[in-house]
Amino acid sequence: MPRGPKKHLKRLAAPSSWMLDKLGGVFTIKPSSGPHKQGESLPIALFLRNRLKYALSMKEVETICKQRLIKIDGKLRTDPRFPTGFMDVVQIEKTGENFRIIYDVKGRFIVHRITAAEAKYKLCRVREVKTGPKNVPFLYTSDGRTIRFPDPAVRVHDSVQVDIATGKIQDTIRFETGNLCMITGGANSGRVGTIMSRERHQGSFDIVHVKDSNGHVFATRLGYVFVIGKGNKPYISLPKGKGIKLTIAEERDKRLTGK
């Protein structure tokens, strides 16, 4: 009988957002338990080795991490398997680089460089709002934070702008029609658009209709919608392509004109 959590992860079972090649070995890096689920996370090791190409092997990644060079959301992390996830800020002070972990329109984690000013905050989705002992209100966020005494107007599905140094809420973005959102799961993950409407389905998944800046309308589950801006002004810088999904024909034309 196996006891305890699994310590291995086969390469074919890894999330497709990691973009691992099928023939690069049998196993891959299993993320440690942390603020993000395995399917929605990217271990530091893959970010440094496969994306930034700062290391050639896992051994080199461990050496980099052990030198205490990598900060995630303002905290030094030495575990190469630590799971970073959507909206996390990765800082490498030695090179002066800041990155935000974010999806491209094909739902893959990409390297998105940001300024030092933008690296001071992150957006978190509110998962639950509760009242604790002695009537202390608190909320849970999508990245495993518990924030006490939030603004009483904050509801589930809203986003809060969190100051990374203090962990305090700086601003809140309501989940309402007309606001800008990014999709974090499903077939449309990585797409950016404005919220058009929300269909409530009792006992099933609520569906949200989203319209991107090209006028294409698509639908997704409520759980995948992450509000990132008021009106059409995003609070974070968007990656290349601005979260607009092109058709295969449009992608081909763009490639041919770019040559």
mmCIF file of C-alpha atoms in Angstrom, residues 15 17-18 31-43 83-86 103 109 127 142-144 224:
data_model
loop_
_atom_site.group_PDB
_atom_site.id
_atom_site.type_symbol
_atom_site.label_atom_id
_atom_site.label_comp_id
_atom_site.label_asym_id
_atom_site.label_seq_id
_atom_site.Cartn_x
_atom_site.Cartn_y
_atom_site.Cartn_z
ATOM 1 C CA PRO A 15 -0.332 20.333 -17.015
ATOM 2 C CA SER A 17 0.453 24.990 -19.549
ATOM 3 C CA TRP A 18 4.014 23.898 -18.689
ATOM 4 C CA PRO A 31 5.522 20.960 -7.408
ATOM 5 C CA SER A 32 5.648 21.092 -3.619
ATOM 6 C CA SER A 33 2.434 21.844 -1.812
ATOM 7 C CA GLY A 34 1.979 25.592 -1.678
ATOM 8 C CA PRO A 35 -0.364 28.472 -2.445
ATOM 9 C CA HIS A 36 -1.440 27.159 -5.868
ATOM 10 C CA LYS A 37 -2.904 23.861 -7.043
ATOM 11 C CA GLN A 38 -0.660 21.575 -9.068
ATOM 12 C CA GLY A 39 -2.714 22.025 -12.231
ATOM 13 C CA GLU A 40 -2.634 25.821 -11.970
ATOM 14 C CA SER A 41 0.990 26.279 -10.963
ATOM 15 C CA LEU A 42 4.466 26.388 -12.463
ATOM 16 C CA PRO A 43 7.434 25.243 -10.316
ATOM 17 C CA PRO A 83 4.707 26.360 -7.063
ATOM 18 C CA THR A 84 4.294 29.817 -8.552
ATOM 19 C CA GLY A 85 0.904 30.563 -10.044
ATOM 20 C CA PHE A 86 -1.183 33.096 -11.933
ATOM 21 C CA TYR A 103 -1.027 33.025 -19.324
ATOM 22 C CA PHE A 109 2.588 30.125 -18.732
ATOM 23 C CA ARG A 127 -12.494 33.070 -2.988
ATOM 24 C CA SER A 142 -6.840 32.678 -4.922
ATOM 25 C CA ASP A 143 -3.191 32.483 -3.839
ATOM 26 C CA GLY A 144 -3.816 31.123 -0.368
ATOM 27 C CA TYR A 224 -12.366 30.894 -14.465
#
